[in-house]
PDB file of C-alpha atoms in Angstrom:
ATOM      1  CA  MET A   1      96.560 -31.319 -84.622  1.00  0.00           C
ATOM      2  CA  ARG A   2      93.537 -33.440 -83.721  1.00  0.00           C
ATOM      3  CA  GLY A   3      91.469 -32.066 -80.858  1.00  0.00           C
ATOM      4  CA  LEU A   4      91.448 -35.200 -78.699  1.00  0.00           C
ATOM      5  CA  SER A   5      93.875 -35.345 -75.807  1.00  0.00           C
ATOM      6  CA  LYS A   6      97.223 -36.845 -76.703  1.00  0.00           C
ATOM      7  CA  ARG A   7      98.094 -39.957 -74.723  1.00  0.00           C
ATOM      8  CA  ILE A   8     101.290 -40.744 -72.828  1.00  0.00           C
ATOM      9  CA  ILE A   9     101.846 -44.502 -72.593  1.00  0.00           C
ATOM     10  CA  PRO A  10     104.595 -46.241 -70.615  1.00  0.00           C
ATOM     11  CA  CYS A  11     105.555 -49.598 -72.109  1.00  0.00           C
ATOM     12  CA  LEU A  12     106.626 -52.516 -69.971  1.00  0.00           C
ATOM     13  CA  ASP A  13     108.524 -55.264 -71.780  1.00  0.00           C
ATOM     14  CA  VAL A  14     108.040 -58.340 -69.616  1.00  0.00           C
ATOM     15  CA  LYS A  15     110.402 -61.321 -69.533  1.00  0.00           C
ATOM     16  CA  ASP A  16     110.089 -64.082 -66.933  1.00  0.00           C
ATOM     17  CA  GLY A  17     107.748 -61.923 -64.856  1.00  0.00           C
ATOM     18  CA  ARG A  18     110.098 -58.914 -64.725  1.00  0.00           C
ATOM     19  CA  THR A  19     110.200 -55.630 -66.642  1.00  0.00           C
ATOM     20  CA  VAL A  20     113.277 -55.359 -68.885  1.00  0.00           C
ATOM     21  CA  LYS A  21     114.686 -52.767 -71.277  1.00  0.00           C
ATOM     22  CA  GLY A  22     117.386 -52.839 -73.957  1.00  0.00           C
ATOM     23  CA  ILE A  23     118.863 -50.802 -76.811  1.00  0.00           C
ATOM     24  CA  ASN A  24     117.894 -51.595 -80.404  1.00  0.00           C
ATOM     25  CA  PHE A  25     116.051 -54.645 -79.025  1.00  0.00           C
ATOM     26  CA  VAL A  26     119.165 -56.217 -77.392  1.00  0.00           C
ATOM     27  CA  ASP A  27     121.250 -55.979 -74.171  1.00  0.00           C
ATOM     28  CA  LEU A  28     118.264 -56.338 -71.840  1.00  0.00           C
ATOM     29  CA  ARG A  29     118.520 -55.191 -68.226  1.00  0.00           C
ATOM     30  CA  ASP A  30     116.086 -55.433 -65.337  1.00  0.00           C
ATOM     31  CA  ALA A  31     113.753 -52.497 -64.707  1.00  0.00           C
ATOM     32  CA  GLY A  32     111.525 -53.749 -61.909  1.00  0.00           C
ATOM     33  CA  ASP A  33     108.290 -55.506 -61.045  1.00  0.00           C
ATOM     34  CA  PRO A  34     105.635 -54.862 -63.741  1.00  0.00           C
ATOM     35  CA  VAL A  35     102.695 -54.717 -61.326  1.00  0.00           C
ATOM     36  CA  GLU A  36     104.438 -52.205 -59.043  1.00  0.00           C
ATOM     37  CA  LEU A  37     105.532 -50.094 -62.007  1.00  0.00           C
ATOM     38  CA  ALA A  38     101.992 -50.153 -63.416  1.00  0.00           C
ATOM     39  CA  ALA A  39     100.572 -48.827 -60.153  1.00  0.00           C
ATOM     40  CA  GLN A  40     103.201 -46.061 -60.043  1.00  0.00           C
ATOM     41  CA  TYR A  41     102.444 -44.976 -63.599  1.00  0.00           C
ATOM     42  CA  ALA A  42      98.713 -44.855 -62.967  1.00  0.00           C
ATOM     43  CA  LYS A  43      99.334 -42.570 -59.961  1.00  0.00           C
ATOM     44  CA  GLN A  44     101.677 -40.370 -62.019  1.00  0.00           C
ATOM     45  CA  GLY A  45      98.972 -39.769 -64.634  1.00  0.00           C
ATOM     46  CA  ALA A  46      99.776 -42.168 -67.460  1.00  0.00           C
ATOM     47  CA  ASP A  47      96.852 -42.375 -69.873  1.00  0.00           C
ATOM     48  CA  GLU A  48      97.332 -46.039 -70.747  1.00  0.00           C
ATOM     49  CA  LEU A  49      99.877 -48.818 -70.317  1.00  0.00           C
ATOM     50  CA  VAL A  50     101.236 -51.428 -72.701  1.00  0.00           C
ATOM     51  CA  PHE A  51     102.655 -54.757 -71.533  1.00  0.00           C
ATOM     52  CA  LEU A  52     104.586 -56.829 -74.056  1.00  0.00           C
ATOM     53  CA  ASP A  53     105.612 -60.386 -73.220  1.00  0.00           C
ATOM     54  CA  ILE A  54     108.770 -60.254 -75.339  1.00  0.00           C
ATOM     55  CA  THR A  55     109.588 -63.952 -75.080  1.00  0.00           C
ATOM     56  CA  ALA A  56     106.040 -65.273 -75.044  1.00  0.00           C
ATOM     57  CA  THR A  57     105.539 -69.000 -75.236  1.00  0.00           C
ATOM     58  CA  HIS A  58     102.480 -71.139 -74.768  1.00  0.00           C
ATOM     59  CA  GLU A  59     103.788 -72.367 -71.394  1.00  0.00           C
ATOM     60  CA  ARG A  60     103.985 -68.825 -70.030  1.00  0.00           C
ATOM     61  CA  ARG A  61     100.458 -67.861 -71.042  1.00  0.00           C
ATOM     62  CA  LYS A  62      99.168 -68.781 -67.565  1.00  0.00           C
ATOM     63  CA  THR A  63     101.858 -66.606 -65.983  1.00  0.00           C
ATOM     64  CA  MET A  64     100.755 -63.663 -68.119  1.00  0.00           C
ATOM     65  CA  ILE A  65      97.098 -64.209 -67.216  1.00  0.00           C
ATOM     66  CA  GLU A  66      97.969 -64.053 -63.521  1.00  0.00           C
ATOM     67  CA  MET A  67      99.959 -60.864 -64.132  1.00  0.00           C
ATOM     68  CA  VAL A  68      97.018 -59.330 -66.026  1.00  0.00           C
ATOM     69  CA  LYS A  69      94.722 -60.084 -63.083  1.00  0.00           C
ATOM     70  CA  SER A  70      97.191 -58.477 -60.670  1.00  0.00           C
ATOM     71  CA  VAL A  71      97.565 -55.396 -62.881  1.00  0.00           C
ATOM     72  CA  ALA A  72      93.805 -55.042 -63.373  1.00  0.00           C
ATOM     73  CA  ARG A  73      93.314 -54.952 -59.602  1.00  0.00           C
ATOM     74  CA  GLN A  74      95.776 -52.041 -59.346  1.00  0.00           C
ATOM     75  CA  LEU A  75      94.698 -49.889 -62.287  1.00  0.00           C
ATOM     76  CA  ASN A  76      91.928 -47.505 -63.248  1.00  0.00           C
ATOM     77  CA  ILE A  77      93.398 -46.756 -66.699  1.00  0.00           C
ATOM     78  CA  PRO A  78      93.249 -48.893 -69.876  1.00  0.00           C
ATOM     79  CA  PHE A  79      96.034 -51.343 -70.571  1.00  0.00           C
ATOM     80  CA  THR A  80      97.062 -53.425 -73.565  1.00  0.00           C
ATOM     81  CA  ILE A  81      98.671 -56.867 -73.492  1.00  0.00           C
ATOM     82  CA  GLY A  82     100.762 -58.300 -76.319  1.00  0.00           C
ATOM     83  CA  GLY A  83     102.953 -61.311 -76.954  1.00  0.00           C
ATOM     84  CA  GLY A  84     102.135 -64.846 -78.021  1.00  0.00           C
ATOM     85  CA  ILE A  85      98.535 -64.154 -79.058  1.00  0.00           C
ATOM     86  CA  THR A  86      97.905 -66.442 -82.029  1.00  0.00           C
ATOM     87  CA  GLU A  87      94.191 -67.222 -81.821  1.00  0.00           C
ATOM     88  CA  ILE A  88      90.853 -65.976 -80.505  1.00  0.00           C
ATOM     89  CA  ALA A  89      91.141 -68.094 -77.343  1.00  0.00           C
ATOM     90  CA  ASP A  90      94.427 -66.385 -76.344  1.00  0.00           C
ATOM     91  CA  ALA A  91      92.876 -62.930 -76.671  1.00  0.00           C
ATOM     92  CA  GLU A  92      89.698 -63.989 -74.904  1.00  0.00           C
ATOM     93  CA  ALA A  93      91.639 -65.316 -71.894  1.00  0.00           C
ATOM     94  CA  LEU A  94      93.595 -62.048 -71.536  1.00  0.00           C
ATOM     95  CA  LEU A  95      90.534 -59.818 -71.968  1.00  0.00           C
ATOM     96  CA  ASN A  96      88.605 -61.925 -69.453  1.00  0.00           C
ATOM     97  CA  ALA A  97      91.515 -61.513 -67.010  1.00  0.00           C
ATOM     98  CA  GLY A  98      91.125 -57.726 -67.197  1.00  0.00           C
ATOM     99  CA  ALA A  99      93.096 -56.419 -70.188  1.00  0.00           C
ATOM    100  CA  ASP A 100      91.369 -53.671 -72.168  1.00  0.00           C
ATOM    101  CA  LYS A 101      93.091 -54.285 -75.513  1.00  0.00           C
ATOM    102  CA  ILE A 102      95.305 -56.901 -77.073  1.00  0.00           C
ATOM    103  CA  SER A 103      98.340 -56.304 -79.267  1.00  0.00           C
ATOM    104  CA  ILE A 104      99.357 -58.644 -82.078  1.00  0.00           C
ATOM    105  CA  ASN A 105     102.496 -58.592 -84.208  1.00  0.00           C
ATOM    106  CA  SER A 106     104.149 -61.713 -85.624  1.00  0.00           C
ATOM    107  CA  ALA A 107     100.954 -63.776 -85.584  1.00  0.00           C
ATOM    108  CA  ALA A 108      99.166 -61.162 -87.687  1.00  0.00           C
ATOM    109  CA  VAL A 109     101.887 -61.176 -90.354  1.00  0.00           C
ATOM    110  CA  LYS A 110     101.801 -64.962 -90.541  1.00  0.00           C
ATOM    111  CA  ASN A 111      97.987 -65.015 -90.556  1.00  0.00           C
ATOM    112  CA  PRO A 112      96.460 -61.641 -91.538  1.00  0.00           C
ATOM    113  CA  GLN A 113      92.977 -63.142 -91.166  1.00  0.00           C
ATOM    114  CA  LEU A 114      93.596 -63.052 -87.395  1.00  0.00           C
ATOM    115  CA  ILE A 115      93.185 -59.252 -87.443  1.00  0.00           C
ATOM    116  CA  GLU A 116      89.748 -59.522 -89.032  1.00  0.00           C
ATOM    117  CA  ASP A 117      88.701 -62.401 -86.763  1.00  0.00           C
ATOM    118  CA  LEU A 118      89.699 -60.499 -83.610  1.00  0.00           C
ATOM    119  CA  ALA A 119      88.008 -57.292 -84.780  1.00  0.00           C
ATOM    120  CA  LYS A 120      84.762 -59.145 -85.537  1.00  0.00           C
ATOM    121  CA  THR A 121      84.848 -61.051 -82.255  1.00  0.00           C
ATOM    122  CA  PHE A 122      85.800 -58.291 -79.822  1.00  0.00           C
ATOM    123  CA  GLY A 123      85.427 -55.034 -81.771  1.00  0.00           C
ATOM    124  CA  VAL A 124      87.915 -52.921 -83.708  1.00  0.00           C
ATOM    125  CA  GLN A 125      88.811 -50.859 -80.632  1.00  0.00           C
ATOM    126  CA  PHE A 126      90.290 -53.933 -78.918  1.00  0.00           C
ATOM    127  CA  VAL A 127      92.811 -54.738 -81.665  1.00  0.00           C
ATOM    128  CA  VAL A 128      96.210 -53.023 -81.643  1.00  0.00           C
ATOM    129  CA  LEU A 129      98.623 -53.987 -84.408  1.00  0.00           C
ATOM    130  CA  ALA A 130     102.234 -53.679 -83.275  1.00  0.00           C
ATOM    131  CA  VAL A 131     104.727 -53.121 -86.096  1.00  0.00           C
ATOM    132  CA  ASP A 132     108.507 -53.244 -85.621  1.00  0.00           C
ATOM    133  CA  THR A 133     110.156 -51.525 -88.574  1.00  0.00           C
ATOM    134  CA  LYS A 134     113.730 -50.992 -89.708  1.00  0.00           C
ATOM    135  CA  HIS A 135     115.121 -48.945 -92.606  1.00  0.00           C
ATOM    136  CA  ILE A 136     116.943 -51.236 -95.049  1.00  0.00           C
ATOM    137  CA  ASP A 137     118.229 -50.281 -98.526  1.00  0.00           C
ATOM    138  CA  GLY A 138     115.934 -47.278 -98.777  1.00  0.00           C
ATOM    139  CA  LYS A 139     112.810 -49.133 -97.633  1.00  0.00           C
ATOM    140  CA  ASN A 140     110.975 -49.539 -94.330  1.00  0.00           C
ATOM    141  CA  ILE A 141     110.813 -53.275 -93.636  1.00  0.00           C
ATOM    142  CA  VAL A 142     108.664 -55.129 -91.085  1.00  0.00           C
ATOM    143  CA  HIS A 143     110.557 -57.313 -88.584  1.00  0.00           C
ATOM    144  CA  LEU A 144     109.168 -60.102 -86.391  1.00  0.00           C
ATOM    145  CA  ASN A 145     110.060 -62.092 -83.271  1.00  0.00           C
ATOM    146  CA  GLY A 146     111.274 -59.107 -81.276  1.00  0.00           C
ATOM    147  CA  GLY A 147     113.143 -57.750 -84.288  1.00  0.00           C
ATOM    148  CA  ARG A 148     115.111 -60.929 -84.937  1.00  0.00           C
ATOM    149  CA  LEU A 149     113.352 -61.974 -88.158  1.00  0.00           C
ATOM    150  CA  ILE A 150     113.355 -59.840 -91.320  1.00  0.00           C
ATOM    151  CA  THR A 151     110.295 -60.123 -93.580  1.00  0.00           C
ATOM    152  CA  GLU A 152     109.761 -59.018 -97.156  1.00  0.00           C
ATOM    153  CA  LEU A 153     106.874 -56.771 -96.110  1.00  0.00           C
ATOM    154  CA  GLU A 154     107.159 -53.034 -96.603  1.00  0.00           C
ATOM    155  CA  THR A 155     105.906 -51.265 -93.514  1.00  0.00           C
ATOM    156  CA  GLU A 156     103.597 -48.799 -95.239  1.00  0.00           C
ATOM    157  CA  ALA A 157     101.798 -51.480 -97.271  1.00  0.00           C
ATOM    158  CA  TRP A 158     101.400 -53.783 -94.269  1.00  0.00           C
ATOM    159  CA  ILE A 159      99.901 -51.080 -92.074  1.00  0.00           C
ATOM    160  CA  LYS A 160      97.409 -50.065 -94.773  1.00  0.00           C
ATOM    161  CA  LYS A 161      96.357 -53.691 -95.220  1.00  0.00           C
ATOM    162  CA  ALA A 162      95.978 -54.119 -91.452  1.00  0.00           C
ATOM    163  CA  GLU A 163      93.712 -51.070 -91.274  1.00  0.00           C
ATOM    164  CA  ASP A 164      91.548 -52.518 -94.050  1.00  0.00           C
ATOM    165  CA  LEU A 165      91.316 -55.822 -92.156  1.00  0.00           C
ATOM    166  CA  GLY A 166      90.072 -54.131 -88.986  1.00  0.00           C
ATOM    167  CA  ALA A 167      93.029 -53.098 -86.846  1.00  0.00           C
ATOM    168  CA  GLY A 168      91.853 -50.334 -84.526  1.00  0.00           C
ATOM    169  CA  GLU A 169      95.229 -48.809 -83.685  1.00  0.00           C
ATOM    170  CA  ILE A 170      98.861 -49.053 -84.809  1.00  0.00           C
ATOM    171  CA  LEU A 171     101.763 -49.275 -82.370  1.00  0.00           C
ATOM    172  CA  LEU A 172     104.696 -48.377 -84.604  1.00  0.00           C
ATOM    173  CA  THR A 173     108.200 -48.965 -83.247  1.00  0.00           C
ATOM    174  CA  SER A 174     111.255 -47.722 -85.125  1.00  0.00           C
ATOM    175  CA  MET A 175     113.994 -50.276 -84.419  1.00  0.00           C
ATOM    176  CA  ASP A 176     116.579 -47.759 -85.649  1.00  0.00           C
ATOM    177  CA  HIS A 177     115.502 -45.324 -82.928  1.00  0.00           C
ATOM    178  CA  ASP A 178     114.559 -47.771 -80.162  1.00  0.00           C
ATOM    179  CA  GLY A 179     116.530 -47.219 -76.938  1.00  0.00           C
ATOM    180  CA  THR A 180     118.780 -44.579 -78.502  1.00  0.00           C
ATOM    181  CA  LYS A 181     117.053 -41.625 -76.770  1.00  0.00           C
ATOM    182  CA  GLN A 182     117.680 -39.537 -79.890  1.00  0.00           C
ATOM    183  CA  GLY A 183     114.021 -38.854 -80.678  1.00  0.00           C
ATOM    184  CA  PHE A 184     111.144 -40.532 -82.491  1.00  0.00           C
ATOM    185  CA  ASP A 185     111.184 -41.249 -86.247  1.00  0.00           C
ATOM    186  CA  CYS A 186     108.933 -38.273 -87.023  1.00  0.00           C
ATOM    187  CA  ASN A 187     109.333 -38.538 -90.804  1.00  0.00           C
ATOM    188  CA  LEU A 188     108.072 -42.112 -90.982  1.00  0.00           C
ATOM    189  CA  LEU A 189     105.356 -41.518 -88.400  1.00  0.00           C
ATOM    190  CA  SER A 190     104.095 -38.449 -90.255  1.00  0.00           C
ATOM    191  CA  LYS A 191     104.079 -40.325 -93.568  1.00  0.00           C
ATOM    192  CA  ILE A 192     102.038 -43.209 -92.178  1.00  0.00           C
ATOM    193  CA  ASN A 193      99.718 -40.939 -90.213  1.00  0.00           C
ATOM    194  CA  LYS A 194      98.696 -39.280 -93.483  1.00  0.00           C
ATOM    195  CA  MET A 195      97.993 -42.694 -95.057  1.00  0.00           C
ATOM    196  CA  ILE A 196      95.593 -44.122 -92.479  1.00  0.00           C
ATOM    197  CA  ASN A 197      92.541 -43.084 -90.464  1.00  0.00           C
ATOM    198  CA  ILE A 198      93.157 -45.008 -87.242  1.00  0.00           C
ATOM    199  CA  PRO A 199      95.259 -43.819 -84.279  1.00  0.00           C
ATOM    200  CA  ILE A 200      99.035 -44.261 -84.221  1.00  0.00           C
ATOM    201  CA  ILE A 201     101.103 -44.816 -81.082  1.00  0.00           C
ATOM    202  CA  ALA A 202     104.673 -43.640 -81.693  1.00  0.00           C
ATOM    203  CA  SER A 203     107.381 -45.848 -80.193  1.00  0.00           C
ATOM    204  CA  GLY A 204     111.159 -45.883 -80.231  1.00  0.00           C
ATOM    205  CA  GLY A 205     113.601 -43.103 -79.409  1.00  0.00           C
ATOM    206  CA  ALA A 206     112.201 -41.008 -76.554  1.00  0.00           C
ATOM    207  CA  GLY A 207     115.014 -39.466 -74.536  1.00  0.00           C
ATOM    208  CA  LYS A 208     113.770 -36.086 -73.303  1.00  0.00           C
ATOM    209  CA  THR A 209     110.545 -34.121 -73.052  1.00  0.00           C
ATOM    210  CA  GLU A 210     111.269 -32.234 -76.278  1.00  0.00           C
ATOM    211  CA  HIS A 211     111.009 -35.480 -78.212  1.00  0.00           C
ATOM    212  CA  PHE A 212     107.393 -35.892 -77.133  1.00  0.00           C
ATOM    213  CA  THR A 213     106.555 -32.312 -78.098  1.00  0.00           C
ATOM    214  CA  GLU A 214     108.236 -32.879 -81.454  1.00  0.00           C
ATOM    215  CA  VAL A 215     106.423 -36.126 -82.298  1.00  0.00           C
ATOM    216  CA  PHE A 216     103.004 -34.633 -81.539  1.00  0.00           C
ATOM    217  CA  GLN A 217     103.704 -31.412 -83.438  1.00  0.00           C
ATOM    218  CA  LYS A 218     105.564 -32.852 -86.441  1.00  0.00           C
ATOM    219  CA  ALA A 219     103.947 -36.263 -86.883  1.00  0.00           C
ATOM    220  CA  GLY A 220     100.486 -35.562 -85.454  1.00  0.00           C
ATOM    221  CA  VAL A 221     100.330 -38.968 -83.774  1.00  0.00           C
ATOM    222  CA  ASP A 222      97.650 -39.773 -81.209  1.00  0.00           C
ATOM    223  CA  ALA A 223      99.925 -41.204 -78.529  1.00  0.00           C
ATOM    224  CA  ALA A 224     103.593 -41.516 -77.611  1.00  0.00           C
ATOM    225  CA  LEU A 225     105.040 -44.542 -75.892  1.00  0.00           C
ATOM    226  CA  ALA A 226     108.309 -44.883 -74.000  1.00  0.00           C
ATOM    227  CA  ALA A 227     109.976 -47.260 -71.593  1.00  0.00           C
ATOM    228  CA  SER A 228     113.420 -46.609 -70.107  1.00  0.00           C
ATOM    229  CA  VAL A 229     113.002 -42.853 -69.581  1.00  0.00           C
ATOM    230  CA  PHE A 230     109.991 -43.613 -67.401  1.00  0.00           C
ATOM    231  CA  HIS A 231     111.341 -46.780 -65.746  1.00  0.00           C
ATOM    232  CA  TYR A 232     114.529 -45.077 -64.562  1.00  0.00           C
ATOM    233  CA  GLY A 233     112.895 -41.784 -63.587  1.00  0.00           C
ATOM    234  CA  GLU A 234     114.591 -39.684 -66.268  1.00  0.00           C
ATOM    235  CA  ILE A 235     111.220 -38.211 -67.265  1.00  0.00           C
ATOM    236  CA  LEU A 236     108.312 -37.910 -64.837  1.00  0.00           C
ATOM    237  CA  ILE A 237     104.877 -38.037 -66.428  1.00  0.00           C
ATOM    238  CA  PRO A 238     103.432 -35.009 -64.541  1.00  0.00           C
ATOM    239  CA  ASP A 239     106.410 -32.873 -65.667  1.00  0.00           C
ATOM    240  CA  LEU A 240     106.083 -34.155 -69.231  1.00  0.00           C
ATOM    241  CA  LYS A 241     102.389 -33.303 -69.392  1.00  0.00           C
ATOM    242  CA  GLN A 242     102.971 -29.793 -68.057  1.00  0.00           C
ATOM    243  CA  GLU A 243     105.614 -29.282 -70.745  1.00  0.00           C
ATOM    244  CA  LEU A 244     103.248 -30.527 -73.462  1.00  0.00           C
ATOM    245  CA  LYS A 245     100.524 -28.231 -72.161  1.00  0.00           C
ATOM    246  CA  ARG A 246     102.929 -25.290 -72.370  1.00  0.00           C
ATOM    247  CA  HIS A 247     103.249 -26.084 -76.076  1.00  0.00           C
ATOM    248  CA  ASN A 248      99.463 -26.113 -76.477  1.00  0.00           C
ATOM    249  CA  ILE A 249      99.343 -29.856 -76.951  1.00  0.00           C
ATOM    250  CA  PRO A 250      96.086 -31.175 -75.448  1.00  0.00           C
ATOM    251  CA  VAL A 251      96.730 -33.652 -72.635  1.00  0.00           C
ATOM    252  CA  ARG A 252      94.741 -35.028 -69.724  1.00  0.00           C
ATOM    253  CA  ILE A 253      96.136 -33.576 -66.487  1.00  0.00           C
TER     254      ILE A 253
END
């Protein structure tokens, strides 16, 4: 296990200015105000936060910028913003508003050059590639548009290409595990972790503290992300970190 502290990252899926959460990317329900939740997580000891505008459109970009400014005023921990970023200007506006990193997904698949352009403009450490993957006919396949669009890209090949282009971190979400609370996809995460040299954030499937212990021990990932278990108070971050520490997993207390 790498010596750096493992990161615990709450994820806030934002729709129309509210935090929402679903199962397998559907059946969304309200989970609260994103700015208030962000402040709570920072106090609890979250290492970072991720905000994903899951229905991003050009018209809502200004709304997201205002939210980023509000969040930045509340936080003393890094946070990543994703959703609807298709060009340098989008990323620049969000970073100028206070975001620490930007996350790209669909736009990067449609235009892989965007990864390289962002990395050269802002630095590799600012670029998080989000990958939504689903197991189909024995292969791991990349999905876009919040999981609604199937591509022909195999997940492993796409992630390797993204690393070569300059992605600084991979946020890998298993759609098969997402919202099920049955645990992370440790086999896939471990496989990809051995293929690349940049950090992986594991996403999809957290349901209890043991799942976090398992993903760090079995897959060796750098960070674990979850949403509903944090939003609804099923797992408290201080308790989770104490449990990880008991298993000799390095965390920032």
